[in-house]
Amino acid sequence: MPHPRFSVVVPAHRVQGFLRECLDSVRSQSFPDWELIAVDDHSPDRSGEILDEYAARDPRITVLHLTENVGLGRARNAAIPHATGDHLLFLDSDDTLTPGALQAIADRLDETDDPDVLVFDYVRAHWWGGVRRNALAHVLAEAGAAPGGVFTAAEHPGILDLLMVVWNKTYRREFVERNGFRFPPGYYEDTPWTFPVLLTAGRIAALDRVCLAYRQRPSGSILSTTSRKHFDLHAQYRRVFAFVDEHPELAPWKPYLHRKMGEHCLDVLGKPDRLPPSAKGEFFRATARLFREFRPEGIRRDPALRVLERPYAAYRLEREAAAARRRAVAATARARRIAGERAGRVRQFAHRRRALDRELALYSSFHHRGVLGDPAAIHAAARELAPHIRGVWVVRPEHAHQVPEGIEHVAPGSRRHLALQARAAWFVNDVNWPWMPVKRPGSTHIHTHRGTPLKYQGADLLTKPGARQGLDVPRMLRRADAWDYSLVANRHSERVWDRAFPCHFTSVRTGSPRNDVLVRGDAARGAATRDRLGIPAGHTVVLYAPARRDHVRGGHTEPVDPARFAADLGPGRTLVVRLHPSLADGPARGLGLAELHRRGVLVDATDELHVEDLMLASDVLVTDHSSLMFDYANLDRPIVVHADDLAAVAASRGLYLDVTAEPPGRVTRSYAELAELFASDAWRDEESSRRRARFRAVYGEFDDGRAAERVVRTLMLGEPAPPVAAGPSGAAAALPAPAAGRDDLLQRS
């Protein structure tokens, strides 16, 4: 009988509240070739019963019931002799595997020819809902680029700087058995396992992909328990040095291990919840003795660890002094910020005494992220039609390198920005201006928004407090009172903005300037984007652009497994994935996209600056509740709405309309339906075309390719507006069907 690819070891003790989630995360993996060996470490709660329940349902699960509580390390040891898989994976019973993790690990193991150890990435999942990616994820990316994908600890020592835990790795079972690796008793049992394993391994591989969620509990876990058991750390490092002494070829690692030991022990001592206060002095002195005992001859003293050569009282004084310095720095920074704000207000007042500059316009987009969206299209048109108006962009310094050459820009909040702001006659933005305390008479504010509204906005968010995520809605409305003009692409948008922002502005039926390029269908720009992304000639490009989930902390779920979707699309098709820009720097990128992009499975286009380029380069859009569908409809190309969690979005954030009632194309509600849709080619059938035509007529009503020109001529130059076409279909558009419970907003006419 063939061996399974993985043996997943799950020890369980007092985890009945988390155990099902852990086991379900394994059973729901798309990769099925695994066995799970669960160890009931004589748990006094119902953990053992839960394990037996799962074993009865799934023959791949084996349960061992221990007759006494032996601790985490020895519970793992009990499972190892029962493992038959090619690779061992140790999963703590309150942690979970991420969707698609085992498939990603298996693919990387195949790619690197079954290394001794594979190190993968993780996120910290806090009890309050926050998710934070491993801060050293870049180490995995760098190590993963090694020739052949494999390396040793000596070749990439940074791999040892990762968290010294057992659960962020897989281990070739034959390698473990040959070397006799086992876990010792006590706390910090991962330390004398991980160092010997990594230092011994002849072939290590890295996977820059988040495969595990490491649960951060406020209580109940070993590391959150205040106890003298943390003294076990000293014994564990003695075991590490004993292993090195038994393997003379590892002697050069002693200085490194000596330093890591000192840092680790001081870190434990510095944590407020690890040691009883009465035991801290004793722990410090024991650490100092250990540090002296294993200090290699001839090494230079690390300044950060010299405190271990002094009395405990000196250590305490040094920590108190460091804390005082941090408080002083924070107080100084706070005082400087307040003084800077006051000085800025004084400077603004002084500048406001000068006349408005009728030939100065300030632009911003996406919270100062760059020259983007509707404001960018208006600026481009103004440079051609109104070159006498000087356009200056407000761009954050971290995005300044993306500003095209020849475009003037300033940093938000800088002296130059505030000086220009006080005198500018024109303001063009798709969000509210944060540094605009008072609007000067005679200045004109053009608000472009960011597409056609599908989810609740503005004042309507007051009825959805769970979706506001700390937004100050009244402040948002006060800032919106500065708008003079609100641009709309259809009558649906006009009605929504009038309701959501009951402020003093005039709606202008200009169309969306950023959609001009889509209406015109710039084939050359689309082809250039395909070339830049490395998409093979003749491929059908599927653009998958999921929206941000406001009802999920962190904003990201993975309704579609991108690796599976890319595979199911079949030959001749390329999957291009673009996450919401707000997720570009968060843990969502680590859930497979970077690794899949590296391997050529799909194209991760989240960092592409202009989403218009991606739309032009694609043949079909797959999205959910993203407003991108309204823009994409201008291309008259197929759209698929994957509405698997639309009800949750409607309940938490609120939807102005039901896009599944009169959709822009085919609708799917499960991954099986989505895969079948593409397998059958129904995504581009006549029914899809008919739905899209009606959708375009309603939501592209004022988009005729001349929106930016219309804004500049009408609002900035005072010329007559170019007439708006009657809509893509040449006929007057019907109003959209309202979402449930929103008849008060969108009545049919």
XYZ file of C-alpha atoms in Angstrom:
749
model
C 0.000 0.000 0.000
C 1.539 3.365 -0.992
C 2.537 5.793 1.712
C 0.525 9.017 2.061
C 2.372 12.185 1.142
C 1.891 13.728 4.603
C 1.538 12.520 8.156
C -0.081 15.373 10.082
C 0.506 15.069 13.849
C -1.997 16.840 16.122
C -1.526 16.608 19.930
C -4.564 17.709 21.941
C -4.900 18.826 25.551
C -7.600 21.207 26.838
C -8.479 22.477 23.360
C -12.097 21.413 22.941
C -13.066 24.938 21.877
C -10.573 25.027 19.007
C -10.048 21.399 18.033
C -12.851 21.077 15.480
C -11.608 24.125 13.586
C -8.108 22.639 13.500
C -9.287 19.250 12.234
C -11.659 20.795 9.711
C -8.790 22.837 8.278
C -7.028 19.567 7.414
C -10.080 17.677 6.156
C -11.100 20.564 3.889
C -7.746 20.676 2.093
C -7.936 20.275 -1.682
C -4.925 17.924 -1.478
C -6.326 14.581 -0.216
C -3.198 12.417 0.194
C -2.626 12.667 3.944
C -3.073 10.830 7.206
C -3.699 12.525 10.524
C -2.412 11.072 13.774
C -4.170 12.743 16.676
C -2.895 12.294 20.224
C -5.268 12.744 23.146
C -2.739 13.804 25.792
C -5.016 12.600 28.606
C -7.112 15.736 28.183
C -9.666 16.318 30.991
C -12.155 18.004 28.624
C -13.979 16.551 25.576
C -10.959 16.729 23.263
C -10.593 12.937 23.173
C -14.274 12.460 22.281
C -14.004 14.998 19.483
C -10.984 13.188 18.052
C -12.840 9.849 18.130
C -15.830 11.470 16.427
C -13.663 12.698 13.542
C -11.832 9.363 13.274
C -15.186 7.592 12.904
C -16.036 9.844 9.969
C -12.677 9.788 8.195
C -10.497 6.658 7.887
C -7.430 8.838 7.333
C -7.572 9.894 11.002
C -6.017 7.732 13.752
C -6.375 8.579 17.444
C -3.950 7.659 20.229
C -5.256 8.011 23.797
C -2.463 8.442 26.364
C -3.045 7.208 29.910
C -1.290 10.211 31.460
C -0.551 13.776 30.489
C 2.995 13.814 29.072
C 3.166 17.281 27.524
C 3.292 18.582 23.983
C 6.713 17.256 22.988
C 6.290 13.709 24.199
C 2.751 13.555 22.772
C 4.289 14.272 19.387
C 6.882 11.562 20.025
C 4.071 9.087 20.657
C 2.694 9.764 17.185
C 5.931 9.543 15.181
C 6.237 5.700 15.220
C 2.697 5.463 13.804
C 3.425 7.840 10.912
C 3.712 6.321 7.445
C 3.754 9.479 5.324
C 6.687 10.715 3.275
C 6.782 13.944 5.270
C 5.822 14.872 8.836
C 3.875 18.016 9.620
C 3.251 18.962 13.252
C 0.064 20.993 13.722
C -0.857 22.370 17.144
C -4.498 21.725 17.958
C -5.474 25.389 18.294
C -3.892 26.371 14.963
C -5.261 25.856 11.453
C -3.976 25.179 7.966
C -4.929 27.777 5.395
C -6.987 26.699 2.348
C -4.790 25.075 -0.286
C -1.808 24.798 2.066
C -1.108 21.087 1.591
C -1.332 21.365 -2.185
C 1.129 24.275 -2.142
C 3.503 22.375 0.154
C 3.254 19.222 -1.978
C 3.973 21.205 -5.147
C 7.037 22.811 -3.573
C 8.301 19.437 -2.312
C 7.948 18.024 -5.827
C 9.670 21.061 -7.297
C 12.656 20.720 -4.935
C 12.885 16.909 -5.056
C 11.801 16.128 -1.477
C 14.221 18.127 0.716
C 14.923 17.125 4.314
C 13.054 20.185 5.595
C 10.622 22.610 3.986
C 10.007 25.922 5.794
C 6.763 27.767 5.035
C 5.156 31.005 6.154
C 2.413 31.703 8.704
C 0.237 34.467 10.103
C -0.519 35.297 13.708
C -4.297 35.128 14.172
C -5.123 37.183 17.270
C -8.076 36.353 19.487
C -9.654 39.752 18.730
C -9.690 39.022 14.983
C -6.549 40.755 13.795
C -4.186 38.921 11.452
C -0.486 39.747 11.127
C 1.957 38.098 8.773
C 5.372 36.881 9.845
C 7.631 39.943 9.833
C 10.502 37.890 8.381
C 8.583 36.556 5.382
C 11.211 38.120 3.121
C 13.717 35.542 4.424
C 11.638 32.792 2.797
C 11.453 34.658 -0.493
C 15.214 35.203 -0.526
C 16.044 31.620 0.466
C 13.516 30.239 -1.998
C 15.471 31.813 -4.832
C 18.505 29.590 -4.119
C 19.811 27.585 -7.110
C 17.666 24.498 -7.441
C 15.483 25.812 -4.630
C 17.476 24.028 -1.905
C 20.171 25.167 0.485
C 21.761 24.495 3.862
C 21.620 26.584 7.015
C 25.222 27.638 6.374
C 24.286 28.919 2.913
C 21.229 30.836 4.177
C 21.716 31.404 7.937
C 18.795 33.825 7.958
C 16.526 30.777 8.027
C 17.580 30.321 11.666
C 16.279 33.780 12.541
C 12.722 32.639 11.934
C 10.585 31.692 14.895
C 12.099 28.567 16.479
C 8.967 26.434 16.267
C 8.217 23.024 14.821
C 4.899 23.788 13.094
C 6.135 26.056 10.269
C 8.004 23.211 8.579
C 7.598 19.766 7.074
C 10.210 17.057 7.676
C 11.118 14.113 5.485
C 10.232 11.160 7.688
C 13.228 9.093 6.619
C 15.518 12.010 7.584
C 13.907 12.241 11.032
C 14.116 8.503 11.647
C 17.700 8.211 10.422
C 18.866 10.932 12.822
C 16.657 9.833 15.715
C 15.166 13.288 16.283
C 12.671 13.407 19.143
C 11.157 16.071 21.396
C 12.339 16.485 25.010
C 9.928 17.088 27.907
C 9.142 20.546 29.230
C 8.354 23.989 27.847
C 10.195 25.282 24.760
C 10.552 21.722 23.465
C 10.710 23.101 19.894
C 14.127 24.683 20.528
C 16.216 21.470 20.906
C 14.305 19.996 17.945
C 14.527 22.878 15.486
C 18.190 23.854 15.853
C 19.540 20.283 15.486
C 17.179 19.557 12.587
C 18.074 22.688 10.603
C 21.807 22.431 11.310
C 21.850 18.768 10.285
C 19.669 19.022 7.174
C 21.598 18.684 3.941
C 18.753 20.043 1.821
C 16.353 22.747 3.033
C 13.684 24.397 0.874
C 11.526 27.468 1.489
C 7.941 28.239 0.539
C 6.981 31.909 0.552
C 3.343 31.115 1.186
C 1.163 31.428 4.295
C 0.188 27.846 5.120
C -0.761 28.137 8.774
C -2.664 30.461 11.085
C -0.943 30.601 14.486
C -3.654 31.353 17.033
C -2.741 33.998 19.616
C -4.816 33.279 22.713
C -4.982 35.706 25.648
C -4.863 32.722 28.022
C -4.652 28.948 27.943
C -1.534 28.567 25.823
C 1.876 27.734 27.252
C 3.408 31.062 26.311
C 0.590 33.017 27.959
C 0.916 31.088 31.236
C 2.775 32.716 34.129
C 4.823 29.904 35.636
C 8.232 28.781 36.815
C 8.058 26.223 33.980
C 9.688 28.889 31.792
C 12.934 27.945 33.555
C 12.799 24.887 31.244
C 14.295 27.105 28.549
C 17.729 26.775 30.169
C 17.588 22.974 30.059
C 16.499 23.059 26.422
C 19.539 25.120 25.406
C 21.764 22.705 27.323
C 20.337 20.000 25.060
C 21.132 22.096 21.985
C 24.768 22.514 23.028
C 24.998 18.818 23.957
C 23.863 17.930 20.435
C 26.499 20.228 18.941
C 29.180 18.639 21.141
C 28.135 15.225 19.802
C 28.569 16.498 16.239
C 31.982 18.219 16.023
C 31.294 19.401 12.475
C 28.685 21.767 13.995
C 31.174 23.473 16.336
C 31.377 26.640 14.175
C 27.728 27.286 15.076
C 28.491 27.716 18.791
C 28.952 31.527 18.726
C 25.651 31.925 16.880
C 23.800 29.601 19.256
C 25.360 31.351 22.263
C 24.013 34.678 21.060
C 20.565 33.228 20.249
C 20.413 31.663 23.716
C 21.107 35.003 25.407
C 18.566 36.840 23.246
C 15.907 34.180 23.778
C 16.293 34.087 27.552
C 16.280 37.878 27.877
C 13.185 38.000 25.679
C 11.361 35.612 28.010
C 12.534 37.594 31.045
C 11.319 40.830 29.480
C 7.792 39.551 28.817
C 5.414 40.726 31.581
C 3.305 37.535 31.613
C 5.861 34.723 31.582
C 7.581 34.589 34.968
C 6.233 35.294 38.454
C 7.728 38.612 39.636
C 9.423 36.853 42.546
C 11.241 34.517 40.131
C 12.627 37.067 37.681
C 15.849 37.733 39.552
C 16.481 34.003 39.868
C 15.820 33.503 36.159
C 18.240 36.304 35.265
C 21.006 34.815 37.400
C 20.441 31.327 35.958
C 20.618 32.785 32.457
C 23.858 34.616 33.287
C 25.438 31.374 34.580
C 24.387 29.526 31.439
C 25.709 32.351 29.287
C 29.117 32.172 30.995
C 29.225 28.382 30.902
C 28.713 28.080 27.146
C 30.582 31.193 26.055
C 32.950 30.114 23.242
C 36.538 31.212 23.537
C 37.695 34.172 21.524
C 34.304 35.571 20.511
C 33.619 39.289 20.570
C 31.141 40.432 23.189
C 27.737 41.427 21.861
C 26.916 44.887 23.307
C 23.228 43.945 23.591
C 24.098 40.956 25.800
C 26.709 42.542 28.071
C 23.950 43.078 30.602
C 24.257 39.360 31.418
C 27.728 40.076 32.770
C 26.332 42.528 35.341
C 24.152 42.134 38.459
C 20.385 41.805 38.180
C 19.952 45.266 39.707
C 21.923 46.742 36.819
C 19.674 44.885 34.352
C 16.560 46.363 35.997
C 18.006 49.875 36.014
C 18.911 49.559 32.350
C 15.381 48.426 31.419
C 13.829 51.255 33.431
C 16.145 53.744 31.735
C 15.249 52.332 28.302
C 11.537 52.628 29.099
C 12.052 56.220 30.236
C 13.896 56.995 26.987
C 11.018 55.524 24.952
C 8.516 57.633 26.864
C 10.627 60.728 26.335
C 10.961 60.065 22.605
C 7.206 59.528 22.314
C 6.493 62.724 24.252
C 8.927 64.692 22.093
C 7.390 63.326 18.912
C 3.915 64.191 20.198
C 4.995 67.737 21.076
C 6.637 68.195 17.685
C 3.504 66.945 15.923
C 1.282 69.358 17.851
C 3.685 72.240 17.225
C 3.856 71.311 13.546
C 0.061 71.260 13.259
C -0.182 74.674 14.916
C 2.518 76.078 12.662
C 0.755 74.571 9.653
C -2.499 76.299 10.601
C -0.650 79.600 11.008
C 1.002 79.203 7.615
C -2.314 78.252 6.008
C -3.943 81.354 7.470
C -1.108 83.507 6.126
C -1.375 81.950 2.676
C -5.149 82.373 2.668
C -4.663 86.118 2.754
C -3.221 85.870 -0.750
C -5.474 85.768 -3.803
C -6.567 82.465 -5.284
C -4.478 81.259 -8.175
C -6.994 80.620 -10.973
C -4.328 78.661 -12.835
C -3.524 76.173 -10.056
C -5.219 72.786 -9.550
C -4.518 70.156 -6.883
C -5.171 66.505 -7.667
C -5.253 63.413 -5.493
C -6.525 59.859 -5.780
C -6.935 56.759 -3.587
C -5.739 58.555 -0.434
C -2.649 60.028 -2.152
C -1.425 56.727 -3.618
C -0.495 58.084 -7.012
C -1.660 59.455 -10.353
C -4.670 57.176 -10.656
C -8.330 56.803 -11.506
C -10.719 59.564 -12.523
C -8.486 62.429 -11.303
C -5.639 61.115 -13.485
C -7.892 61.068 -16.562
C -9.084 64.618 -15.814
C -5.511 65.814 -15.311
C -4.442 64.292 -18.637
C -7.317 66.047 -20.403
C -6.531 69.351 -18.644
C -2.892 69.212 -19.790
C -4.161 69.027 -23.359
C -7.217 71.308 -23.243
C -6.201 73.747 -20.499
C -2.388 73.798 -20.423
C -2.415 77.145 -18.618
C -3.791 75.414 -15.490
C -0.873 74.083 -13.477
C -1.678 70.647 -12.112
C 0.038 69.466 -8.916
C -0.538 66.035 -7.395
C -0.568 65.240 -3.680
C 1.255 61.905 -3.354
C 2.614 60.103 -0.326
C 6.423 59.829 -0.312
C 6.320 56.015 -0.435
C 4.421 56.222 -3.737
C 6.334 59.136 -5.247
C 8.538 56.843 -7.361
C 5.434 55.815 -9.304
C 4.613 59.348 -10.433
C 5.273 59.682 -14.181
C 8.132 61.893 -15.216
C 7.151 65.494 -15.801
C 4.229 65.536 -13.337
C 4.655 67.887 -10.392
C 3.819 66.442 -6.986
C 4.070 67.267 -3.272
C 3.952 65.222 -0.075
C 0.707 65.478 1.916
C 0.978 67.755 4.921
C 4.244 69.305 3.751
C 4.764 73.064 3.830
C 4.635 73.189 0.058
C 1.413 71.218 -0.032
C -0.288 73.483 2.505
C 0.914 76.590 0.671
C -0.463 75.331 -2.647
C -3.682 74.162 -1.028
C -4.345 77.592 0.446
C -4.164 79.237 -3.005
C -5.432 76.573 -5.433
C -8.629 77.354 -7.307
C -9.316 73.758 -8.387
C -9.427 70.567 -6.341
C -9.984 67.183 -7.972
C -10.141 64.061 -5.788
C -11.962 60.732 -5.474
C -11.916 60.801 -1.648
C -12.177 63.642 0.859
C -9.227 65.941 1.469
C -7.838 65.422 4.993
C -6.002 68.784 5.242
C -8.856 71.069 4.232
C -10.202 72.721 7.408
C -11.944 75.622 5.645
C -12.978 75.980 2.006
C -12.030 79.290 0.440
C -14.724 81.188 -1.436
C -14.079 80.952 -5.158
C -12.335 77.570 -5.085
C -13.987 74.695 -6.934
C -14.034 71.125 -5.649
C -14.700 68.381 -8.161
C -15.410 65.034 -6.528
C -15.111 62.047 -8.830
C -15.903 59.180 -6.404
C -14.380 55.763 -7.136
C -16.812 54.088 -9.475
C -20.498 53.219 -9.417
C -21.689 52.521 -5.854
C -22.825 48.988 -5.090
C -22.159 48.857 -1.329
C -23.471 51.386 1.190
C -21.661 54.701 1.364
C -21.629 57.857 3.466
C -24.636 58.422 5.720
C -26.068 55.007 4.864
C -23.180 53.442 6.796
C -24.764 54.758 9.989
C -27.243 51.880 9.746
C -24.379 49.383 9.353
C -22.048 50.020 12.316
C -20.353 46.662 11.850
C -19.080 47.775 8.444
C -17.770 51.180 9.464
C -14.484 49.915 10.991
C -14.014 53.112 12.964
C -15.125 55.532 10.234
C -16.249 58.921 11.507
C -19.304 59.328 9.274
C -20.324 62.813 10.526
C -16.789 64.052 9.851
C -16.937 62.472 6.406
C -20.137 64.392 5.654
C -18.681 67.668 6.933
C -15.789 67.257 4.504
C -18.197 66.388 1.696
C -19.831 69.772 2.233
C -16.810 71.229 0.423
C -17.772 69.497 -2.835
C -19.074 71.724 -5.581
C -19.577 69.016 -8.187
C -20.192 65.289 -7.940
C -19.506 63.349 -11.155
C -21.841 60.507 -12.070
C -21.822 57.848 -14.790
C -25.490 56.898 -14.469
C -28.707 57.876 -12.753
C -28.266 55.117 -10.182
C -25.057 56.800 -8.973
C -26.739 60.186 -8.969
C -29.504 58.993 -6.668
C -27.155 57.113 -4.357
C -24.749 60.020 -3.886
C -27.626 62.442 -3.283
C -28.854 60.193 -0.491
C -25.551 59.002 0.982
C -24.034 62.510 1.023
C -26.853 64.993 1.750
C -24.534 67.938 1.184
C -24.326 71.112 -0.913
C -23.091 69.915 -4.284
C -24.351 69.644 -7.840
C -24.439 66.281 -9.595
C -22.996 66.424 -13.095
C -23.785 63.709 -15.637
C -20.338 63.552 -17.146
C -19.612 59.822 -17.137
C -16.565 58.341 -15.416
C -13.351 59.862 -16.811
C -11.311 56.760 -16.023
C -13.659 54.759 -18.242
C -12.907 56.802 -21.366
C -10.068 54.458 -22.278
C -12.371 51.457 -21.808
C -15.105 52.888 -23.978
C -12.557 53.546 -26.702
C -11.065 50.047 -26.210
C -7.337 50.792 -26.495
C -6.169 47.504 -28.070
C -2.511 48.557 -28.200
C -2.477 49.344 -24.472
C -4.043 45.977 -23.711
C -1.500 44.137 -25.879
C 1.383 45.989 -24.215
C 0.078 44.952 -20.794
C -0.101 41.319 -21.878
C 3.503 41.482 -23.039
C 4.630 43.097 -19.773
C 2.891 40.405 -17.730
C 4.364 37.615 -19.836
C 1.022 36.226 -21.020
C 1.454 33.808 -23.948
C 0.125 34.948 -27.311
C -3.351 33.673 -28.083
C -4.255 32.904 -24.460
C -7.677 33.760 -23.084
C -7.064 35.998 -20.068
C -9.374 35.572 -17.075
C -9.148 38.543 -14.710
C -10.161 37.572 -11.178
C -10.711 40.689 -9.036
C -12.404 39.933 -5.692
C -13.595 42.807 -3.530
C -12.487 43.656 -0.020
C -14.648 41.991 2.648
C -15.646 44.639 5.177
C -17.334 42.039 7.372
C -14.032 40.185 7.860
C -11.255 41.697 9.966
C -8.321 42.229 7.655
C -10.662 42.487 4.668
C -9.753 39.212 2.975
C -11.225 35.785 2.518
C -10.445 33.380 -0.278
C -13.806 32.380 -1.847
C -11.952 30.912 -4.813
C -8.732 28.893 -4.495
C -6.652 30.603 -7.202
C -4.388 27.590 -7.755
C -7.336 25.288 -8.292
C -9.112 27.817 -10.498
C -5.997 28.318 -12.645
C -5.659 24.544 -13.078
C -9.340 24.032 -13.859
C -9.299 26.737 -16.518
C -7.192 24.367 -18.597
C -4.688 24.982 -21.390
C -4.759 28.153 -23.399
C -6.095 30.252 -20.530
C -4.192 32.491 -18.095
C -5.578 33.515 -14.722
C -4.676 37.064 -13.660
C -5.453 37.861 -10.004
C -5.782 41.370 -8.652
C -6.574 41.833 -4.977
C -8.090 45.062 -3.696
C -5.284 47.678 -3.406
C -5.864 48.006 0.342
C -4.785 44.357 0.735
C -1.570 44.677 -1.258
C 0.675 44.931 1.807
C -1.247 42.629 4.117
C -1.211 38.876 4.790
C -3.589 38.192 1.888
C -0.664 38.333 -0.540
C 1.008 35.498 1.349
C -1.892 33.099 0.857
C -0.330 31.604 -2.229
C -0.281 34.402 -4.777
C 3.441 35.198 -4.599
C 4.416 31.530 -4.800
C 1.921 30.732 -7.574
C 3.136 33.735 -9.532
C 6.745 32.637 -9.141
C 5.909 29.180 -10.443
C 3.962 30.545 -13.406
C 0.656 29.040 -12.277
C -1.033 32.430 -12.511
C -0.204 36.120 -12.731
C -0.389 38.150 -9.511
C -1.237 41.622 -10.770
C -2.102 43.200 -7.417
C 0.827 45.618 -7.739
C -0.200 46.799 -11.201
C -0.706 50.525 -10.827
C -3.501 50.998 -13.358
C -6.392 48.548 -13.193
C -7.518 49.885 -16.572
C -4.497 48.165 -18.129
C -5.584 44.833 -16.691
C -9.131 45.262 -17.905
C -7.920 46.073 -21.414
C -5.610 43.044 -21.366
C -8.301 40.588 -20.273
C -11.051 38.691 -22.069
C -13.409 38.101 -19.153
C -13.844 39.447 -15.613
C -14.691 37.250 -12.623
C -15.650 39.293 -9.571
C -18.133 39.330 -6.718
C -19.349 42.600 -5.228
C -16.601 44.786 -6.652
C -17.684 47.958 -8.411
C -15.119 47.052 -11.061
C -17.919 45.258 -12.909
C -19.556 48.602 -13.747
C -16.352 49.883 -15.336
C -15.593 46.606 -17.104
C -19.015 46.575 -18.754
C -17.823 49.453 -20.951
C -15.502 47.011 -22.726
C -18.507 44.874 -23.731
C -16.639 41.745 -22.663
C -18.045 38.867 -20.583
C -18.475 39.287 -16.824
C -19.093 36.516 -14.282
C -20.477 37.395 -10.834
C -19.345 34.859 -8.227
C -21.882 35.523 -5.481
C -20.915 32.949 -2.869
C -21.071 35.326 0.119
C -23.293 38.106 -1.188
C -25.808 37.598 1.632
C -23.100 38.197 4.246
C -21.983 41.349 2.460
C -25.553 42.629 2.235
C -26.143 41.992 5.931
C -22.899 43.533 7.160
C -22.097 46.336 4.736
C -25.358 46.791 2.830
C -25.979 46.660 -0.934
C -27.870 49.232 -2.946
C -28.950 46.698 -5.534
C -29.051 42.975 -6.139
C -26.565 42.371 -8.957
C -27.727 38.766 -9.231
C -31.273 39.861 -10.168
C -30.199 41.725 -13.310
C -26.521 40.817 -13.588
C -23.917 41.798 -16.191
C -23.448 38.148 -17.141
C -23.597 34.677 -15.705
C -23.869 34.212 -11.921
C -22.298 31.412 -9.858
C -22.839 30.673 -6.182
C -20.288 27.917 -5.579
C -16.870 27.008 -6.896
C -18.313 23.926 -8.624
C -20.663 26.184 -10.584
C -17.811 28.532 -11.480
C -15.585 25.714 -12.737
C -18.432 24.198 -14.765
C -19.244 27.576 -16.289
C -15.749 27.858 -17.747
C -15.557 24.202 -18.681
C -18.753 24.551 -20.721
C -17.905 27.978 -22.171
C -21.282 29.256 -20.966
C -19.548 32.385 -19.623
C -19.618 33.814 -23.159
C -22.930 32.492 -24.488
C -25.820 34.488 -25.911
C -27.545 34.816 -22.552
C -24.371 36.342 -21.101
C -24.263 38.843 -23.972
C -27.920 39.758 -23.531
C -27.485 40.422 -19.809
C -24.363 42.466 -20.426
C -26.090 44.664 -23.016
C -28.822 45.622 -20.589
C -26.341 46.201 -17.792
C -24.260 48.513 -20.001
C -27.328 50.478 -20.986
C -28.172 51.145 -17.345
C -24.760 51.699 -15.758
C -22.795 53.058 -18.701
C -25.545 55.533 -19.435
C -23.300 58.611 -19.573
C -20.017 56.875 -20.469
C -19.259 57.765 -24.077
C -15.462 58.122 -24.026
C -15.514 61.911 -23.553
C -16.044 62.199 -19.784
C -12.646 63.747 -18.967
C -12.983 66.234 -21.813
C -16.484 67.104 -20.616
C -15.249 67.814 -17.064
C -12.420 70.087 -18.228
C -14.438 72.008 -20.810
C -17.528 72.438 -18.651
C -16.274 72.782 -15.090
C -12.783 74.215 -15.556
C -13.031 76.265 -18.759
C -16.718 77.201 -18.626
C -17.374 76.031 -22.178
C -20.563 74.329 -23.352
C -20.574 70.625 -22.502
C -20.161 68.083 -25.307
C -23.522 66.313 -25.607
C -23.850 62.994 -23.798
C -24.735 60.017 -25.914
C -27.972 58.204 -25.134
C -26.050 55.245 -23.704
C -24.215 52.274 -25.202
C -27.390 50.804 -26.612
C -28.525 54.072 -28.127
C -31.683 54.032 -26.026
C -32.632 55.599 -22.727
C -31.578 53.405 -19.825
C -33.993 51.838 -17.357
C -33.443 52.211 -13.647
C -31.914 49.182 -11.894
C -33.796 46.710 -9.778
C -33.464 47.615 -6.098
C -31.875 45.371 -3.552
C -34.131 43.953 -0.880
C -35.280 46.624 1.537
C -34.000 49.551 -0.549
C -37.167 50.517 -2.447
C -37.064 53.894 -0.710
C -33.907 54.718 -2.639
C -34.234 53.180 -6.067
C -37.839 53.203 -7.253
C -38.556 52.059 -10.762
C -39.804 54.746 -13.078
